[in-house]
Amino acid sequence: MFAESNQTQLPDVLVRSTPEREAEEFASYLSSSRQDLLAAMNEPVRFQSLLETIADLRVERVLDVGCGIGQMLYPFVAIKGAFGVGLDPAHQACLMGNEFYATHVPSARIRFIYGRAETLPFASARFDVVNCGLALPYMDNASALDEIARVLRPGGILLLKIHHARYYLRDFWRGLISRRLLPMVHAGRVLAVGAIYHLTGSQPDTRLIGKETFQTRWLLRRELSRRGFDIERERPDTNPLTPAFVVSKQR
C-alpha cells in the first residue's frame, strides 16, 4: 500500500488545469445539446417562437456562428428548407454536427466549417440570417461584428444572445458561497474586461485577464449601430442573465 501524504490535499477544482476543465465542460455541453435537440425534434412547437421571429423574411441561407452541433440551425434546414452553415472553432463540434445531421436529418442541406467569426470565409451579403448565440462573449467583438455585418445581406436578421454582467456576478457569488476559487477568479476577470470595454470602447485582450467579456444592451446598441444594425426587440427566450435580441441590418 502507498503511504498517505501528510500534506493537506487541495480541492480538485484548484489542482486541475483550466484547459482540462474547459474541455470536459465543452464535451458535456455538446452531448447535452445532442440530447436536447433529439428531444426537441419530437416537439416542433418548441421552434414556433423562433420561426415566428423570421416569418416575414425570405430565408434561403443561414449561418450559425459558434454553432456547436448546429442545434439552432435545425428549424431553418429541417422546417424552412433553407441551406445552413455552421461555423465553430472546435473541430469536435463540427464533427459531431456532421454526424448528427447525417444520422438524424439526412435530407437537410447543411455544412459544418471549422473557423472563427473574426475571419469568416464567405462572400459579402451571403446570408439572410446569422445566429450568434452565447458566442460573442468569447470573441474579439469588433472583428466578429464587422464580419457578421459583412456577410449578412441588407434587410437580413441577426439573432443574438449574450452573457450579461449579471451572469458573471452570479458565478462569482456561487464561487464565493461554495469557496471555489477558480470560478471567482474567472468571473472577476470577465467583469474587469467588460468594465474596461464599456468605458473605453476597446475590448482588452491580455495574458493576465484575457478577452472574454460581458455585454449589455447599451454596449450592443453602440457597437451594432456603427455597423448598420438596429436592435428591433428582445426574443421570447430572453432572460436577465442571457438576453436575446432580434437585430436587423439596415444597410
CSV table of C-alpha atoms in Angstrom, one decimal:
chain,number,residue,atom,x,y,z
A,1,MET,CA,0.0,0.0,0.0
A,2,PHE,CA,1.1,3.6,-0.6
A,3,ALA,CA,1.8,5.7,2.4
A,4,GLU,CA,-0.6,8.5,2.9
A,5,SER,CA,0.8,12.0,2.4
A,6,ASN,CA,1.0,14.3,5.4
A,7,GLN,CA,0.3,17.3,3.1
A,8,THR,CA,-3.2,18.7,3.0
A,9,GLN,CA,-4.9,17.8,-0.3
A,10,LEU,CA,-6.1,20.7,-2.3
A,11,PRO,CA,-9.6,20.8,-3.6
A,12,ASP,CA,-9.9,19.2,-7.0
A,13,VAL,CA,-11.0,22.4,-8.6
A,14,LEU,CA,-7.7,24.1,-7.6
A,15,VAL,CA,-5.4,21.4,-9.0
A,16,ARG,CA,-7.0,20.6,-12.3
A,17,SER,CA,-5.9,22.8,-15.2
A,18,THR,CA,-8.3,25.3,-16.6
A,19,PRO,CA,-7.9,23.8,-20.2
A,20,GLU,CA,-8.7,20.4,-18.9
A,21,ARG,CA,-11.8,21.6,-17.1
A,22,GLU,CA,-13.0,23.6,-20.1
A,23,ALA,CA,-12.5,20.6,-22.4
A,24,GLU,CA,-14.6,18.4,-20.1
A,25,GLU,CA,-17.3,21.1,-19.8
A,26,PHE,CA,-17.4,21.6,-23.6
A,27,ALA,CA,-17.7,17.9,-24.3
A,28,SER,CA,-20.6,17.7,-21.8
A,29,TYR,CA,-22.2,20.7,-23.4
A,30,LEU,CA,-22.1,19.0,-26.9
A,31,SER,CA,-23.5,15.8,-25.5
A,32,SER,CA,-26.3,17.7,-23.7
A,33,SER,CA,-27.0,19.7,-26.9
A,34,ARG,CA,-27.4,16.5,-28.8
A,35,GLN,CA,-29.9,15.0,-26.4
A,36,ASP,CA,-31.8,18.3,-26.2
A,37,LEU,CA,-32.1,18.5,-30.0
A,38,LEU,CA,-33.3,14.9,-30.3
A,39,ALA,CA,-36.0,15.7,-27.8
A,40,ALA,CA,-36.9,19.0,-29.5
A,41,MET,CA,-37.3,17.2,-32.8
A,42,ASN,CA,-40.3,15.4,-31.4
A,43,GLU,CA,-41.8,18.6,-30.2
A,44,PRO,CA,-42.0,21.0,-33.1
A,45,VAL,CA,-43.9,23.5,-31.0
A,46,ARG,CA,-40.5,24.4,-29.4
A,47,PHE,CA,-39.4,26.0,-32.6
A,48,GLN,CA,-42.6,28.0,-33.1
A,49,SER,CA,-41.4,31.3,-31.5
A,50,LEU,CA,-38.2,31.2,-33.5
A,51,LEU,CA,-39.9,30.6,-36.7
A,52,GLU,CA,-42.4,33.4,-36.0
A,53,THR,CA,-39.5,35.7,-35.5
A,54,ILE,CA,-38.4,35.3,-39.1
A,55,ALA,CA,-41.9,34.6,-40.6
A,56,ASP,CA,-41.9,37.6,-42.9
A,57,LEU,CA,-38.3,37.2,-44.0
A,58,ARG,CA,-37.1,35.4,-47.1
A,59,VAL,CA,-34.7,32.8,-45.7
A,60,GLU,CA,-32.6,30.8,-48.2
A,61,ARG,CA,-29.2,30.8,-46.4
A,62,VAL,CA,-28.5,30.8,-42.7
A,63,LEU,CA,-25.2,31.0,-40.8
A,64,ASP,CA,-24.7,29.9,-37.2
A,65,VAL,CA,-21.5,31.4,-35.7
A,66,GLY,CA,-20.3,29.3,-32.8
A,67,CYS,CA,-22.7,26.6,-33.8
A,68,GLY,CA,-22.0,23.7,-31.5
A,69,ILE,CA,-23.7,20.7,-33.2
A,70,GLY,CA,-26.0,23.1,-35.1
A,71,GLN,CA,-29.0,22.9,-32.8
A,72,MET,CA,-30.1,26.4,-33.8
A,73,LEU,CA,-29.9,25.5,-37.5
A,74,TYR,CA,-32.4,22.7,-37.2
A,75,PRO,CA,-35.7,24.7,-37.7
A,76,PHE,CA,-34.2,26.5,-40.6
A,77,VAL,CA,-32.9,23.5,-42.5
A,78,ALA,CA,-35.5,20.9,-41.5
A,79,ILE,CA,-38.6,23.0,-41.4
A,80,LYS,CA,-37.9,26.0,-43.6
A,81,GLY,CA,-35.8,24.1,-46.1
A,82,ALA,CA,-33.0,26.7,-46.1
A,83,PHE,CA,-29.3,25.9,-46.6
A,84,GLY,CA,-27.5,26.1,-43.3
A,85,VAL,CA,-23.8,26.6,-42.5
A,86,GLY,CA,-22.5,26.0,-39.0
A,87,LEU,CA,-19.1,27.5,-38.1
A,88,ASP,CA,-17.2,26.7,-34.9
A,89,PRO,CA,-13.6,27.0,-33.7
A,90,ALA,CA,-13.8,23.5,-32.3
A,91,HIS,CA,-13.2,20.5,-34.6
A,92,GLN,CA,-15.1,18.3,-32.2
A,93,ALA,CA,-18.3,20.4,-32.6
A,94,CYS,CA,-18.1,20.3,-36.4
A,95,LEU,CA,-17.6,16.5,-36.4
A,96,MET,CA,-20.5,15.9,-34.0
A,97,GLY,CA,-22.7,18.2,-36.0
A,98,ASN,CA,-21.9,16.4,-39.3
A,99,GLU,CA,-22.6,13.1,-37.6
A,100,PHE,CA,-25.8,14.2,-36.1
A,101,TYR,CA,-27.4,15.5,-39.3
A,102,ALA,CA,-26.2,12.7,-41.4
A,103,THR,CA,-27.8,10.2,-39.0
A,104,HIS,CA,-31.0,12.0,-37.9
A,105,VAL,CA,-31.7,14.6,-40.7
A,106,PRO,CA,-30.0,13.2,-43.8
A,107,SER,CA,-32.2,15.3,-46.2
A,108,ALA,CA,-31.0,18.6,-44.6
A,109,ARG,CA,-28.9,20.9,-46.7
A,110,ILE,CA,-26.2,21.7,-44.1
A,111,ARG,CA,-22.5,22.1,-43.9
A,112,PHE,CA,-20.1,22.5,-40.9
A,113,ILE,CA,-17.0,24.5,-41.2
A,114,TYR,CA,-14.1,24.9,-38.8
A,115,GLY,CA,-13.3,28.5,-38.4
A,116,ARG,CA,-13.6,31.7,-36.4
A,117,ALA,CA,-16.1,34.6,-36.6
A,118,GLU,CA,-13.3,37.1,-36.8
A,119,THR,CA,-12.4,35.9,-40.3
A,120,LEU,CA,-15.5,34.4,-41.9
A,121,PRO,CA,-14.7,32.6,-45.2
A,122,PHE,CA,-17.8,33.8,-47.0
A,123,ALA,CA,-18.7,36.3,-49.7
A,124,SER,CA,-20.3,39.6,-48.6
A,125,ALA,CA,-24.1,39.7,-48.2
A,126,ARG,CA,-24.2,35.9,-48.5
A,127,PHE,CA,-26.7,35.1,-45.7
A,128,ASP,CA,-30.3,36.1,-44.9
A,129,VAL,CA,-30.0,35.1,-41.2
A,130,VAL,CA,-27.0,34.9,-38.9
A,131,ASN,CA,-27.3,33.4,-35.5
A,132,CYS,CA,-24.8,34.1,-32.7
A,133,GLY,CA,-25.9,32.5,-29.5
A,134,LEU,CA,-23.8,32.9,-26.4
A,135,ALA,CA,-20.6,33.0,-28.5
A,136,LEU,CA,-19.9,36.7,-28.8
A,137,PRO,CA,-18.5,37.0,-25.2
A,138,TYR,CA,-15.6,34.8,-26.2
A,139,MET,CA,-14.8,36.6,-29.4
A,140,ASP,CA,-13.0,39.7,-30.5
A,141,ASN,CA,-16.2,41.6,-30.6
A,142,ALA,CA,-15.2,44.4,-33.1
A,143,SER,CA,-13.8,41.9,-35.6
A,144,ALA,CA,-16.6,39.4,-35.2
A,145,LEU,CA,-19.3,42.1,-35.6
A,146,ASP,CA,-17.5,43.5,-38.6
A,147,GLU,CA,-17.5,40.2,-40.3
A,148,ILE,CA,-21.1,39.3,-39.4
A,149,ALA,CA,-22.2,42.7,-40.8
A,150,ARG,CA,-20.3,42.0,-44.0
A,151,VAL,CA,-21.8,38.5,-44.7
A,152,LEU,CA,-25.4,39.4,-43.7
A,153,ARG,CA,-27.4,41.0,-46.5
A,154,PRO,CA,-29.2,44.3,-46.1
A,155,GLY,CA,-32.6,43.6,-44.6
A,156,GLY,CA,-31.3,40.4,-43.0
A,157,ILE,CA,-31.6,39.4,-39.4
A,158,LEU,CA,-29.0,38.8,-36.7
A,159,LEU,CA,-30.3,36.6,-33.9
A,160,LEU,CA,-28.0,37.5,-31.0
A,161,LYS,CA,-27.8,36.1,-27.4
A,162,ILE,CA,-25.3,37.4,-24.9
A,163,HIS,CA,-24.0,37.0,-21.4
A,164,HIS,CA,-25.0,40.0,-19.3
A,165,ALA,CA,-22.8,41.1,-16.3
A,166,ARG,CA,-25.4,39.5,-14.1
A,167,TYR,CA,-24.4,36.1,-15.5
A,168,TYR,CA,-20.8,36.5,-14.2
A,169,LEU,CA,-21.9,38.2,-10.9
A,170,ARG,CA,-24.0,35.1,-10.3
A,171,ASP,CA,-20.9,32.9,-11.0
A,172,PHE,CA,-18.8,35.0,-8.7
A,173,TRP,CA,-21.3,34.7,-5.9
A,174,ARG,CA,-21.7,31.0,-6.3
A,175,GLY,CA,-17.9,30.6,-6.2
A,176,LEU,CA,-17.8,32.7,-3.0
A,177,ILE,CA,-20.5,30.7,-1.3
A,178,SER,CA,-19.0,27.3,-2.2
A,179,ARG,CA,-15.4,28.5,-1.6
A,180,ARG,CA,-14.3,27.6,-5.1
A,181,LEU,CA,-11.5,29.9,-6.2
A,182,LEU,CA,-11.3,29.4,-10.0
A,183,PRO,CA,-14.9,30.4,-10.7
A,184,MET,CA,-14.4,33.6,-8.7
A,185,VAL,CA,-11.2,34.4,-10.5
A,186,HIS,CA,-12.7,33.7,-13.9
A,187,ALA,CA,-15.8,35.8,-13.2
A,188,GLY,CA,-13.7,38.6,-11.8
A,189,ARG,CA,-11.5,38.7,-14.9
A,190,VAL,CA,-14.5,38.8,-17.3
A,191,LEU,CA,-16.2,41.6,-15.2
A,192,ALA,CA,-12.9,43.6,-15.4
A,193,VAL,CA,-12.6,43.1,-19.2
A,194,GLY,CA,-16.3,44.1,-19.7
A,195,ALA,CA,-16.0,47.2,-17.5
A,196,ILE,CA,-13.0,48.4,-19.5
A,197,TYR,CA,-14.7,47.6,-22.8
A,198,HIS,CA,-17.8,49.6,-21.7
A,199,LEU,CA,-15.8,52.6,-20.5
A,200,THR,CA,-13.2,52.8,-23.2
A,201,GLY,CA,-14.9,51.3,-26.3
A,202,SER,CA,-11.9,48.9,-26.6
A,203,GLN,CA,-12.0,45.2,-25.6
A,204,PRO,CA,-8.9,44.2,-23.8
A,205,ASP,CA,-7.0,41.0,-24.7
A,206,THR,CA,-4.1,40.4,-22.4
A,207,ARG,CA,-2.5,37.3,-20.9
A,208,LEU,CA,-3.5,38.4,-17.4
A,209,ILE,CA,-7.2,38.9,-17.8
A,210,GLY,CA,-7.9,37.5,-21.3
A,211,LYS,CA,-10.6,38.9,-23.6
A,212,GLU,CA,-13.9,37.2,-22.5
A,213,THR,CA,-16.4,39.9,-21.8
A,214,PHE,CA,-19.9,40.5,-20.8
A,215,GLN,CA,-22.3,42.7,-22.9
A,216,THR,CA,-25.2,44.9,-22.2
A,217,ARG,CA,-28.0,46.3,-24.3
A,218,TRP,CA,-26.3,49.7,-24.0
A,219,LEU,CA,-23.0,48.3,-25.3
A,220,LEU,CA,-24.7,46.4,-28.1
A,221,ARG,CA,-26.6,49.5,-29.3
A,222,ARG,CA,-23.3,51.4,-29.5
A,223,GLU,CA,-21.4,48.6,-31.3
A,224,LEU,CA,-24.2,47.5,-33.6
A,225,SER,CA,-25.3,50.9,-34.8
A,226,ARG,CA,-21.7,51.6,-36.0
A,227,ARG,CA,-22.2,48.6,-38.4
A,228,GLY,CA,-25.6,49.4,-39.7
A,229,PHE,CA,-27.6,47.3,-37.3
A,230,ASP,CA,-30.7,48.1,-35.2
A,231,ILE,CA,-32.0,46.2,-32.2
A,232,GLU,CA,-35.6,45.6,-33.0
A,233,ARG,CA,-36.8,43.7,-30.0
A,234,GLU,CA,-36.0,41.1,-27.4
A,235,ARG,CA,-36.8,37.5,-28.3
A,236,PRO,CA,-39.2,35.2,-26.4
A,237,ASP,CA,-36.3,33.2,-25.0
A,238,THR,CA,-34.6,36.3,-23.4
A,239,ASN,CA,-33.8,36.4,-19.7
A,240,PRO,CA,-31.9,38.7,-17.3
A,241,LEU,CA,-28.7,36.5,-17.4
A,242,THR,CA,-28.6,35.8,-21.1
A,243,PRO,CA,-30.6,38.5,-23.0
A,244,ALA,CA,-31.6,37.6,-26.6
A,245,PHE,CA,-32.3,40.0,-29.4
A,246,VAL,CA,-33.6,40.3,-32.9
A,247,VAL,CA,-31.3,42.6,-34.8
A,248,SER,CA,-32.0,43.9,-38.3
A,249,LYS,CA,-29.4,45.1,-40.8
A,250,GLN,CA,-30.4,48.4,-42.3
A,251,ARG,CA,-27.6,48.8,-44.8
